[in-house]
Coordinates of C-alpha atoms in Angstrom, one line a residue:
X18 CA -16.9 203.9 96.0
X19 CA -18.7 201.4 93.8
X20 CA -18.1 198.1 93.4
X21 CA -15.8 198.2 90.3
X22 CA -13.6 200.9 92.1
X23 CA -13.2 198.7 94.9
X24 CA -12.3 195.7 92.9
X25 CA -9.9 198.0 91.2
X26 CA -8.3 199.4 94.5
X27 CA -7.9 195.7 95.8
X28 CA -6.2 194.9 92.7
X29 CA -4.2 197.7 92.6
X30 CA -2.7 197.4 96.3
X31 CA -2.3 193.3 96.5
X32 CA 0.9 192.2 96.9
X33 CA 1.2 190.7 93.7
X34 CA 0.4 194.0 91.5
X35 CA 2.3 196.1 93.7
X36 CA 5.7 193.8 93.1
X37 CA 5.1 193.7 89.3
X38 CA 4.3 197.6 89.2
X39 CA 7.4 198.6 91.4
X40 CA 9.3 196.2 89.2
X41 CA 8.3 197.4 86.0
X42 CA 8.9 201.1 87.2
X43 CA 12.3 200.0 87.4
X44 CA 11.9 198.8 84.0
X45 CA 10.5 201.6 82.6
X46 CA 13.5 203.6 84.2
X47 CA 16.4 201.1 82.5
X48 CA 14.5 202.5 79.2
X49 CA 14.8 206.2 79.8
X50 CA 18.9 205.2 80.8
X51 CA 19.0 203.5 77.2
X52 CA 17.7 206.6 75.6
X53 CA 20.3 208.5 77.5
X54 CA 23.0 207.2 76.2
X55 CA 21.4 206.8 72.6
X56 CA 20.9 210.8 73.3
X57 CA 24.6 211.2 74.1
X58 CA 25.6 209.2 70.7
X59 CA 23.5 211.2 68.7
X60 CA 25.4 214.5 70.2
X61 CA 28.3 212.7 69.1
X62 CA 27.1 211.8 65.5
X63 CA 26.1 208.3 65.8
X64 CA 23.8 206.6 64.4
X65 CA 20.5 204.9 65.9
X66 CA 17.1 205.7 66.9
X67 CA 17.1 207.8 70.1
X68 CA 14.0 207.1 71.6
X69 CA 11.8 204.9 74.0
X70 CA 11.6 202.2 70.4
X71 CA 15.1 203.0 69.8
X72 CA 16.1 201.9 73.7
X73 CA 13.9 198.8 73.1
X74 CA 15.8 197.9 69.9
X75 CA 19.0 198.5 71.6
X76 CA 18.4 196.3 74.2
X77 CA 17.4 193.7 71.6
X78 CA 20.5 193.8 69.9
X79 CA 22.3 192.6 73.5
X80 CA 23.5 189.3 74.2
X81 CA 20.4 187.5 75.2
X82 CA 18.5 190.2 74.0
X83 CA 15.2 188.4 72.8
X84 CA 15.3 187.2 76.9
X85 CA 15.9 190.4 77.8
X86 CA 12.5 191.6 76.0
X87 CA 10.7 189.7 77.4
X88 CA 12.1 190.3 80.7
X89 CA 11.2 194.1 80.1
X90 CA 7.8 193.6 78.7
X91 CA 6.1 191.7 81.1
X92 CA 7.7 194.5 83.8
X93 CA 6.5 196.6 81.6
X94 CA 2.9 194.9 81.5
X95 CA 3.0 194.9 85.4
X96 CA 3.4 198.8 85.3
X97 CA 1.1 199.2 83.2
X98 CA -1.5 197.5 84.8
X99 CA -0.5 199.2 87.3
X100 CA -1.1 202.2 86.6
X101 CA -4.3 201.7 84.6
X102 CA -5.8 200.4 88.1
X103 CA -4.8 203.4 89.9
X104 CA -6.0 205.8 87.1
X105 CA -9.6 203.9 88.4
X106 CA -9.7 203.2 92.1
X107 CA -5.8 205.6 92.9
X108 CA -4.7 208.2 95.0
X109 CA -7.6 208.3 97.5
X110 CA -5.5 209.8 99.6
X111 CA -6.3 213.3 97.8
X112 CA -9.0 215.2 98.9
X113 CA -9.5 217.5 96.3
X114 CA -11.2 215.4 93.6
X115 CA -10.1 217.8 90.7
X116 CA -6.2 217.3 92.0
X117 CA -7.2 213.2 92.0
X118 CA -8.9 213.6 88.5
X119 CA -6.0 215.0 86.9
X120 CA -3.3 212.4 88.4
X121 CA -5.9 209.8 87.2
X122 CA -5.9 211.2 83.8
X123 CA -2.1 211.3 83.9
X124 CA -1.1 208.1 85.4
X125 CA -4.1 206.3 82.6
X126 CA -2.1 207.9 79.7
X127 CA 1.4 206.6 81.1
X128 CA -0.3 203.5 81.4
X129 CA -1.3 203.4 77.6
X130 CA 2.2 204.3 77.0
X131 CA 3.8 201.8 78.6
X132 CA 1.5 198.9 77.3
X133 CA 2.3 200.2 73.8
X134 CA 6.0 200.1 74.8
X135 CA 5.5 196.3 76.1
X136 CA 3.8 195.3 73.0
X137 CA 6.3 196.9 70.8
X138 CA 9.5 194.8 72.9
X139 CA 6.9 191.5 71.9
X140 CA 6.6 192.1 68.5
X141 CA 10.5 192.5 68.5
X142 CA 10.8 188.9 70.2
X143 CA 8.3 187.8 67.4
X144 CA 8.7 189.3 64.3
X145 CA 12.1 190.7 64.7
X146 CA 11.2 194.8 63.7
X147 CA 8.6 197.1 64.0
X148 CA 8.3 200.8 62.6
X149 CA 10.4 203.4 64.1
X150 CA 8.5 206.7 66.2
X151 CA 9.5 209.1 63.3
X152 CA 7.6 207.2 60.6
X153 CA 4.6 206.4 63.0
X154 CA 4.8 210.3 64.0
X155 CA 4.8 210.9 60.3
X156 CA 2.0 208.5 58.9
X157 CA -0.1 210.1 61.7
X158 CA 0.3 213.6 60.7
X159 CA 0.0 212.6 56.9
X160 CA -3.3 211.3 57.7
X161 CA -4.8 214.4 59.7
X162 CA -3.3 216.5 57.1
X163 CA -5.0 214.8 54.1
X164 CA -8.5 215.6 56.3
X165 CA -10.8 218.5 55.9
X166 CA -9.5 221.3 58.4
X167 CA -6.6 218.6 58.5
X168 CA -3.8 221.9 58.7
X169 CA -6.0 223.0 62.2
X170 CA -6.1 219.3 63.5
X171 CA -2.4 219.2 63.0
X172 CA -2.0 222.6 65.0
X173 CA -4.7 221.2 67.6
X174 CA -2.6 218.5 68.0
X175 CA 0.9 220.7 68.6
X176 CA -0.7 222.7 70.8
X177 CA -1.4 219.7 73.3
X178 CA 1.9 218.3 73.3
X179 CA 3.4 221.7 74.2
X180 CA 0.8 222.2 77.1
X181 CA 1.7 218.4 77.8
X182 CA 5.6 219.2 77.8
X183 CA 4.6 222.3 79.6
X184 CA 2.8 220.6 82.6
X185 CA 5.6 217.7 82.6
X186 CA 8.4 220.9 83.2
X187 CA 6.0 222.3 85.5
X188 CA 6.0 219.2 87.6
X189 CA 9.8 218.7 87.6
X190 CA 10.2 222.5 88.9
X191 CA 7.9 222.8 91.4
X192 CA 8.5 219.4 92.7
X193 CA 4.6 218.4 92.4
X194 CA 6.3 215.0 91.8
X195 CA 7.1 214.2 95.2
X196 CA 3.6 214.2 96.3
X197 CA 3.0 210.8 95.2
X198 CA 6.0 209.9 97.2
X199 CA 6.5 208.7 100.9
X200 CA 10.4 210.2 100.9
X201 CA 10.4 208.8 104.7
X202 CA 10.7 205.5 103.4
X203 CA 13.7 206.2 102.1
X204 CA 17.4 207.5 103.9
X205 CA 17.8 211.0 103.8
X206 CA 20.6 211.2 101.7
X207 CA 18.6 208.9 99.4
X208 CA 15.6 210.7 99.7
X209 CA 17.6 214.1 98.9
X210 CA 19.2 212.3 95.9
X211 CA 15.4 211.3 94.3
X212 CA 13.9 214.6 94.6
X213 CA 16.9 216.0 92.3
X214 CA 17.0 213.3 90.3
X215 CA 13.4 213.7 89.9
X216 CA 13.5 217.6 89.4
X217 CA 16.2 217.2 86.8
X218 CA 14.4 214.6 85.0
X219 CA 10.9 216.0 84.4
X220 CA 12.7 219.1 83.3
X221 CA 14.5 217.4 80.3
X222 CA 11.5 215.5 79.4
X223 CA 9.5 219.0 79.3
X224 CA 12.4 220.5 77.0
X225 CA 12.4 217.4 74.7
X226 CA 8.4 216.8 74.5
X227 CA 8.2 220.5 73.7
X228 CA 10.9 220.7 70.8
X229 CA 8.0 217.5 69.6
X230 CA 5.4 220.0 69.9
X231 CA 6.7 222.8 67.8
X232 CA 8.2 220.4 64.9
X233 CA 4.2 219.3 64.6
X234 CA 3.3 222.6 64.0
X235 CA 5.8 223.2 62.1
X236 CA 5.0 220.1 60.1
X237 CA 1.3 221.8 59.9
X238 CA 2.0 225.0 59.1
X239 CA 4.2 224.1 56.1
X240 CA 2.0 220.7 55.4
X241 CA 4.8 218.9 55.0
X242 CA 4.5 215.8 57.4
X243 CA 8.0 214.8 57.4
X244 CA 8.4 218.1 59.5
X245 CA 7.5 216.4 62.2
X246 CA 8.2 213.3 64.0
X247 CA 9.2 211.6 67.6
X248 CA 11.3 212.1 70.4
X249 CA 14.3 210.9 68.0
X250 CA 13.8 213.5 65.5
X251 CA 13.5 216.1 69.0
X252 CA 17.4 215.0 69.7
X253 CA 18.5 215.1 66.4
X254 CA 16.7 218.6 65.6
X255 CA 18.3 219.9 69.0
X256 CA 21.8 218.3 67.3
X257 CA 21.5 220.6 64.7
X258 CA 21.6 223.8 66.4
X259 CA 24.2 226.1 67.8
X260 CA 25.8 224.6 70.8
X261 CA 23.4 221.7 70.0
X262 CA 26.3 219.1 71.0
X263 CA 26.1 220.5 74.9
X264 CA 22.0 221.2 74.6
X265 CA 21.9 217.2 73.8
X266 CA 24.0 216.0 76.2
X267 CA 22.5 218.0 78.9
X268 CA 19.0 216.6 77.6
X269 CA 20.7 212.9 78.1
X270 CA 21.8 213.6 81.4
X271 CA 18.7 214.5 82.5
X272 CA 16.7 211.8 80.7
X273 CA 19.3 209.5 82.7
X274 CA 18.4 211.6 85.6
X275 CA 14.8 210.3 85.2
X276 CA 15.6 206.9 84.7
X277 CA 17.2 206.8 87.5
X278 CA 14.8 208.9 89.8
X279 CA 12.0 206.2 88.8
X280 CA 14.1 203.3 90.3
X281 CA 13.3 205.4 93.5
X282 CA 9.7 206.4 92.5
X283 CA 9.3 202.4 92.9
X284 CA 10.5 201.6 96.0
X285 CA 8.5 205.0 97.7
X286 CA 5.5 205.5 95.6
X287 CA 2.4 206.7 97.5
X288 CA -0.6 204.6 97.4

């Protein structure tokens, strides 16, 4: 392990990081209960941006919202640091070094995700808006689109998130997800209640991430990028369909499911 690594793995398991990381997990698991119930409104024809900006913004528009943000980004900063530490020096405990390259990759994009979110809740606390994950979705697309081969790009671009969704189902049903956990740290019952939680949760996040990877190719086959767009235009796309009401509302339970599973993904996480 060279030098860097180590300083990373040192960082990664003081006391300090760990506290911050665990607690921003939790965070990070309030946001996913926020989208939830955004999910369930949009079922139920309300109004409001159901996604991880959305949740962000609702939580904003609380009483003491703008201490609330900042409550939530700098858990959010934690986790992310969090993460990007153990996507360098993490999960030693692995000995196959492919298995311990892919969880790096994974847990480094969350990372990035999460530091994005944090910034986001700042610029709320500062400026007071920001742009919404359909029009960011949209702007992005519009600009592949407008490139040579741009149509391709676009399809490239589908075809990841779908293998993405694909891989996050894939960990919710075969439980891969609990390898990162210590479960005996935990009561039974508790420990029984996580893994479903946890099952239930990457499942809907699959579903959902994969209805985002066929509106971008459907954006790119048609070249039309207001096809396409975030999780929020997922929900309200699933809205629209037949029985779309119960297909929601079983994608907001499940979403709830996950933000609840990762309150116990942050008191048991593997090291």
């Amino acid at each position: 392990m060279g030098r860097a690594t180590q300083e990373a793995r040192q960082a990664e398991t003081s006391k300090p990081v760990q506290i911050m990381g665990r607690l921003g997990m939790s965070g990070y698991g309030v946001v996913h209960l926020v989208v939830a119930w955004l999910a369930v409104q949009v079922a139920f024809g309300g109004g409001g941006e159901a996604d991880q900006k959305g949740a962000v913004s609702a939580i904003a528009a609380q009483p003491f919202g703008e201490v609330l943000l900042w409550i939530l980004a700098l858990a959010l900063i934690g986790f992310g640091v969090w993460q990007l530490l153990a996507a360098v020096s993490g999960y030693q405990w692995m000995s196959d070094e492919k298995r311990r390259l892919r969880r790096r990759l994974g847990v480094a994009g969350r990372g990035v995700v999460v530091l994005g979110l944090a910034a986001y809740a700042i610029k709320l606390t500062v400026s007071g808006g920001g742009s919404s994950g359909n029009s960011s979705e949209q702007d992005a697309t519009a600009k592949l689109l407008g490139l040579p081969a741009g149509v391709a790009l676009v399809v490239a671009v589908a075809v990841v998130i779908v293998i993405a969704a694909g891989a996050i189902g894939y960990r919710g049903a075969s439980r891969k997800f609990l390898e990162d956990l210590e479960l005996s740290k935990l009561p039974p019952k508790t420990a029984h209640i996580v893994e479903l939680l946890g099952i239930v949760g990457y499942l809907a996040k699959g579903v959902a991430y994969g209805v985002i990877g066929v509106l971008t190719a459907v954006a790119a086959i048609t070249a039309d990028p207001s096809k396409t767009g975030g999780l929020d235009k997922a929900l309200h796309t699933m809205a629209g369909q037949p029985f779309g009401v119960v297909l929601l509302v079983a994608v907001a339970l499940g979403f709830a499911a996950f933000g609840a599973y990762c309150f116990g993904d942050a008191r048991c996480r593997r090291m």
